[in-house]
Amino acid sequence: MAKILVADDEQLIRKLINDCLSKEGHEILEAENGLDALNIFKRNPDINMALLDIMMPEIDGWEVCRKIRETSGIPIILVSARSQDFDQIMGFESGADDYVTKPFSLTILSKRVDALLKRGTSPVEKKAENENISLGELIINPLAHEVYLDGVVVELTLKEYKILLKLSSHPGRVYTREQLLDEVWGYEYEGDTRTVDSHVARLRTKLGEWGVNHIKTIYGTGYKIQE
């Protein structure tokens, strides 16, 4: 069904995940450290998802996640024995879609994998996959995952890009913080909505005057793009 990269320096953990997901029909590629994981990812451009342990030798899971995000939007789940807020925040800021704390239920992990693989896009976003979105001086190229402002590329994180794409898909429509949290971070994310606020604030700053004039806060509710 899907080709999944599983990177963890504990062989037992890799085996348990492999056995569980293989039963669901997935093909599993195993890596025992971060450098291994990146090499396998580069050799297999058809990988559909990655499960990355954070504390791995050579290169940690956060950095592997960031490197994958430079070229791919595949779902990424970070796995860690630590549950501190810092680790989870670092994970999501690295571009992860979900975060799982050890020890975890293999059944729940399997459900999370299925949910991320099956997550669809709205008709507007499917159309946007083939068409640029133009909002004055701002142009979004969904195929290349690039944003241009006055002809200059704006460097955004994956989360910032997803928020901008979502808001821009329906200018004038108000998206609640909860809707953006579900859409960008996933339904399983247990953080609070202040995460959305901090990402929108950074997005607005990166877009300068355009961001201030067009990304509007609807107090007590959420955000919208004002044309």
Short mmCIF file of C-alpha atoms in Angstrom, two decimals:
data_model
loop_
_atom_site.label_atom_id
_atom_site.label_comp_id
_atom_site.label_asym_id
_atom_site.label_seq_id
_atom_site.Cartn_x
_atom_site.Cartn_y
_atom_site.Cartn_z
CA MET A 1 0.00 0.00 0.00
CA ALA A 2 2.65 2.51 1.05
CA LYS A 3 6.43 2.56 1.27
CA ILE A 4 7.39 3.71 4.77
CA LEU A 5 10.82 4.64 6.11
CA VAL A 6 11.28 3.58 9.75
CA ALA A 7 14.39 5.00 11.42
CA ASP A 8 15.31 4.00 14.98
CA ASP A 9 18.60 2.90 16.55
CA GLU A 10 16.76 0.23 18.58
CA GLN A 11 16.43 -2.92 16.49
CA LEU A 12 13.53 -4.22 18.59
CA ILE A 13 11.50 -1.05 17.99
CA ARG A 14 12.14 -1.26 14.25
CA LYS A 15 11.08 -4.91 14.22
CA LEU A 16 7.87 -4.25 16.16
CA ILE A 17 6.88 -1.38 13.85
CA ASN A 18 7.88 -3.38 10.77
CA ASP A 19 5.81 -6.39 11.84
CA CYS A 20 2.80 -4.21 12.66
CA LEU A 21 2.77 -2.12 9.48
CA SER A 22 3.75 -5.00 7.19
CA LYS A 23 0.56 -6.77 8.26
CA GLU A 24 -1.34 -3.79 6.88
CA GLY A 25 0.34 -4.30 3.51
CA HIS A 26 2.96 -1.56 3.79
CA GLU A 27 6.54 -1.95 2.59
CA ILE A 28 9.01 -0.98 5.33
CA LEU A 29 12.53 0.36 4.78
CA GLU A 30 14.60 0.31 8.00
CA ALA A 31 17.40 2.66 9.05
CA GLU A 32 19.44 2.36 12.24
CA ASN A 33 20.63 5.99 12.36
CA GLY A 34 19.86 9.40 10.91
CA LEU A 35 22.50 9.30 8.20
CA ASP A 36 21.22 5.91 7.07
CA ALA A 37 17.69 7.32 6.97
CA LEU A 38 18.66 10.22 4.70
CA ASN A 39 20.60 7.96 2.35
CA ILE A 40 17.65 5.55 2.08
CA PHE A 41 15.28 8.45 1.49
CA LYS A 42 17.48 9.82 -1.32
CA ARG A 43 17.69 6.40 -2.99
CA ASN A 44 13.92 5.84 -2.78
CA PRO A 45 12.02 8.87 -4.13
CA ASP A 46 8.77 6.88 -3.97
CA ILE A 47 8.76 6.73 -0.14
CA ASN A 48 5.28 7.74 1.08
CA MET A 49 5.93 8.33 4.80
CA ALA A 50 8.69 8.45 7.41
CA LEU A 51 8.68 7.42 11.09
CA LEU A 52 11.76 8.92 12.75
CA ASP A 53 13.14 8.39 16.23
CA ILE A 54 14.47 11.68 17.60
CA MET A 55 17.54 10.46 19.52
CA MET A 56 19.46 8.64 16.78
CA PRO A 57 23.23 8.41 16.18
CA GLU A 58 24.94 10.41 13.39
CA ILE A 59 22.00 12.78 12.75
CA ASP A 60 19.03 13.26 15.09
CA GLY A 61 15.42 12.90 13.99
CA TRP A 62 14.75 16.64 14.03
CA GLU A 63 17.51 17.28 11.50
CA VAL A 64 16.47 14.31 9.34
CA CYS A 65 12.94 15.73 9.32
CA ARG A 66 14.22 19.17 8.28
CA LYS A 67 16.34 17.66 5.49
CA ILE A 68 13.39 15.66 4.14
CA ARG A 69 11.21 18.76 4.25
CA GLU A 70 13.63 20.58 1.94
CA THR A 71 12.43 18.40 -0.96
CA SER A 72 9.32 16.51 0.13
CA GLY A 73 5.93 16.98 1.77
CA ILE A 74 5.44 13.33 2.77
CA PRO A 75 3.82 12.71 6.18
CA ILE A 76 6.42 12.45 8.96
CA ILE A 77 5.87 11.04 12.45
CA LEU A 78 8.52 11.69 15.09
CA VAL A 79 8.97 9.08 17.84
CA SER A 80 10.60 9.82 21.19
CA ALA A 81 11.00 8.42 24.68
CA ARG A 82 10.60 11.97 25.98
CA SER A 83 7.30 13.83 26.20
CA GLN A 84 8.50 17.33 27.13
CA ASP A 85 6.83 20.25 25.38
CA PHE A 86 10.21 21.38 24.04
CA ASP A 87 10.71 18.12 22.14
CA GLN A 88 7.24 18.27 20.64
CA ILE A 89 7.57 21.94 19.67
CA MET A 90 10.95 21.23 18.08
CA GLY A 91 9.37 18.33 16.22
CA PHE A 92 6.54 20.34 14.74
CA GLU A 93 8.80 23.27 13.91
CA SER A 94 11.07 20.81 12.07
CA GLY A 95 8.11 19.97 9.84
CA ALA A 96 6.70 16.83 11.48
CA ASP A 97 3.01 16.00 11.08
CA ASP A 98 2.65 13.96 14.27
CA TYR A 99 4.54 13.06 17.45
CA VAL A 100 4.42 9.74 19.29
CA THR A 101 5.87 9.09 22.76
CA LYS A 102 7.42 5.75 23.73
CA PRO A 103 6.11 3.39 24.91
CA PHE A 104 3.25 3.52 22.41
CA SER A 105 0.43 1.27 21.28
CA LEU A 106 1.18 -0.34 17.92
CA THR A 107 -2.54 -0.33 17.17
CA ILE A 108 -2.78 3.43 17.74
CA LEU A 109 0.40 4.00 15.74
CA SER A 110 -1.10 2.04 12.85
CA LYS A 111 -4.25 4.19 12.99
CA ARG A 112 -2.19 7.37 12.97
CA VAL A 113 -0.24 6.13 9.96
CA ASP A 114 -3.48 5.32 8.11
CA ALA A 115 -4.98 8.71 8.98
CA LEU A 116 -1.98 10.60 7.63
CA LEU A 117 -1.79 8.50 4.47
CA LYS A 118 -5.50 8.90 3.77
CA ARG A 119 -5.77 12.60 4.52
CA GLY A 120 -7.18 14.26 1.45
CA THR A 121 -7.27 17.79 0.10
CA SER A 122 -10.20 20.04 -0.69
CA PRO A 123 -11.33 20.52 -4.31
CA VAL A 124 -9.88 24.04 -4.22
CA GLU A 125 -6.53 22.74 -3.06
CA LYS A 126 -6.58 19.98 -5.71
CA LYS A 127 -7.12 22.65 -8.32
CA ALA A 128 -4.34 24.67 -6.69
CA GLU A 129 -1.93 21.79 -7.24
CA ASN A 130 -1.87 22.75 -10.92
CA GLU A 131 -2.45 26.48 -10.76
CA ASN A 132 -0.64 29.40 -9.17
CA ILE A 133 -2.54 31.49 -6.66
CA SER A 134 -2.11 35.23 -7.21
CA LEU A 135 -3.01 37.76 -4.52
CA GLY A 136 -1.65 41.08 -5.68
CA GLU A 137 2.13 41.07 -5.28
CA LEU A 138 2.01 37.60 -3.70
CA ILE A 139 2.16 34.47 -5.86
CA ILE A 140 1.97 30.90 -4.54
CA ASN A 141 3.23 28.08 -6.75
CA PRO A 142 1.72 24.91 -5.20
CA LEU A 143 3.56 22.54 -7.53
CA ALA A 144 6.95 23.87 -6.43
CA HIS A 145 5.85 24.76 -2.87
CA GLU A 146 7.25 28.24 -3.48
CA VAL A 147 5.98 31.68 -2.49
CA TYR A 148 7.00 34.87 -4.30
CA LEU A 149 6.53 38.43 -3.09
CA ASP A 150 7.30 41.13 -5.65
CA GLY A 151 9.12 38.45 -7.66
CA VAL A 152 11.39 37.41 -4.77
CA VAL A 153 11.18 33.95 -3.19
CA VAL A 154 10.02 34.04 0.45
CA GLU A 155 11.58 31.31 2.62
CA LEU A 156 8.83 29.66 4.69
CA THR A 157 8.74 26.59 6.89
CA LEU A 158 6.36 23.82 5.81
CA LYS A 159 3.83 24.76 8.51
CA GLU A 160 3.93 28.45 7.52
CA TYR A 161 3.48 27.48 3.88
CA LYS A 162 0.51 25.23 4.66
CA ILE A 163 -1.18 27.95 6.70
CA LEU A 164 -0.70 30.48 3.91
CA LEU A 165 -1.96 28.03 1.27
CA LYS A 166 -5.04 27.20 3.35
CA LEU A 167 -5.95 30.84 3.99
CA SER A 168 -5.25 31.82 0.38
CA SER A 169 -7.42 29.01 -1.03
CA HIS A 170 -10.53 30.95 0.12
CA PRO A 171 -9.74 34.68 0.47
CA GLY A 172 -12.20 36.34 2.82
CA ARG A 173 -13.13 33.11 4.59
CA VAL A 174 -12.36 32.97 8.30
CA TYR A 175 -10.55 29.84 9.51
CA THR A 176 -10.68 29.15 13.22
CA ARG A 177 -7.50 28.29 15.07
CA GLU A 178 -8.90 24.79 15.61
CA GLN A 179 -9.49 24.32 11.87
CA LEU A 180 -5.94 25.39 11.06
CA LEU A 181 -4.59 23.16 13.82
CA ASP A 182 -6.45 20.15 12.42
CA GLU A 183 -5.54 20.92 8.83
CA VAL A 184 -1.85 21.71 9.29
CA TRP A 185 -0.85 19.71 12.38
CA GLY A 186 -3.36 16.87 12.14
CA TYR A 187 -6.30 15.71 14.21
CA GLU A 188 -4.09 13.80 16.65
CA TYR A 189 -2.09 16.87 17.68
CA GLU A 190 -2.67 17.64 21.35
CA GLY A 191 -1.00 21.05 21.59
CA ASP A 192 -2.96 24.25 22.13
CA THR A 193 -4.01 26.88 19.62
CA ARG A 194 -1.22 29.27 20.64
CA THR A 195 0.96 27.22 18.28
CA VAL A 196 -1.16 28.55 15.40
CA ASP A 197 -0.79 32.13 16.65
CA SER A 198 3.02 31.91 16.82
CA HIS A 199 3.27 30.45 13.31
CA VAL A 200 0.91 33.08 11.85
CA ALA A 201 2.92 35.82 13.59
CA ARG A 202 6.15 34.57 12.00
CA LEU A 203 4.42 34.17 8.62
CA ARG A 204 3.11 37.74 8.80
CA THR A 205 6.57 39.04 9.68
CA LYS A 206 8.20 37.21 6.76
CA LEU A 207 5.64 38.68 4.37
CA GLY A 208 6.30 42.21 5.64
CA GLU A 209 3.83 44.92 4.65
CA TRP A 210 1.82 42.46 2.55
CA GLY A 211 1.41 40.20 5.58
CA VAL A 212 0.31 43.05 7.83
CA ASN A 213 -2.21 44.31 5.27
CA HIS A 214 -3.66 40.99 4.15
CA ILE A 215 -3.38 38.39 6.96
CA LYS A 216 -6.07 39.55 9.35
CA THR A 217 -6.73 38.34 12.87
CA ILE A 218 -10.38 37.81 13.73
CA TYR A 219 -10.17 38.19 17.48
CA GLY A 220 -11.53 35.28 19.46
CA THR A 221 -11.93 33.22 16.29
CA GLY A 222 -8.98 32.84 13.91
CA TYR A 223 -7.56 34.28 10.68
CA LYS A 224 -8.41 35.18 7.11
CA ILE A 225 -6.79 36.59 3.97
CA GLN A 226 -8.19 39.99 3.10
CA GLU A 227 -7.74 40.91 -0.56
#
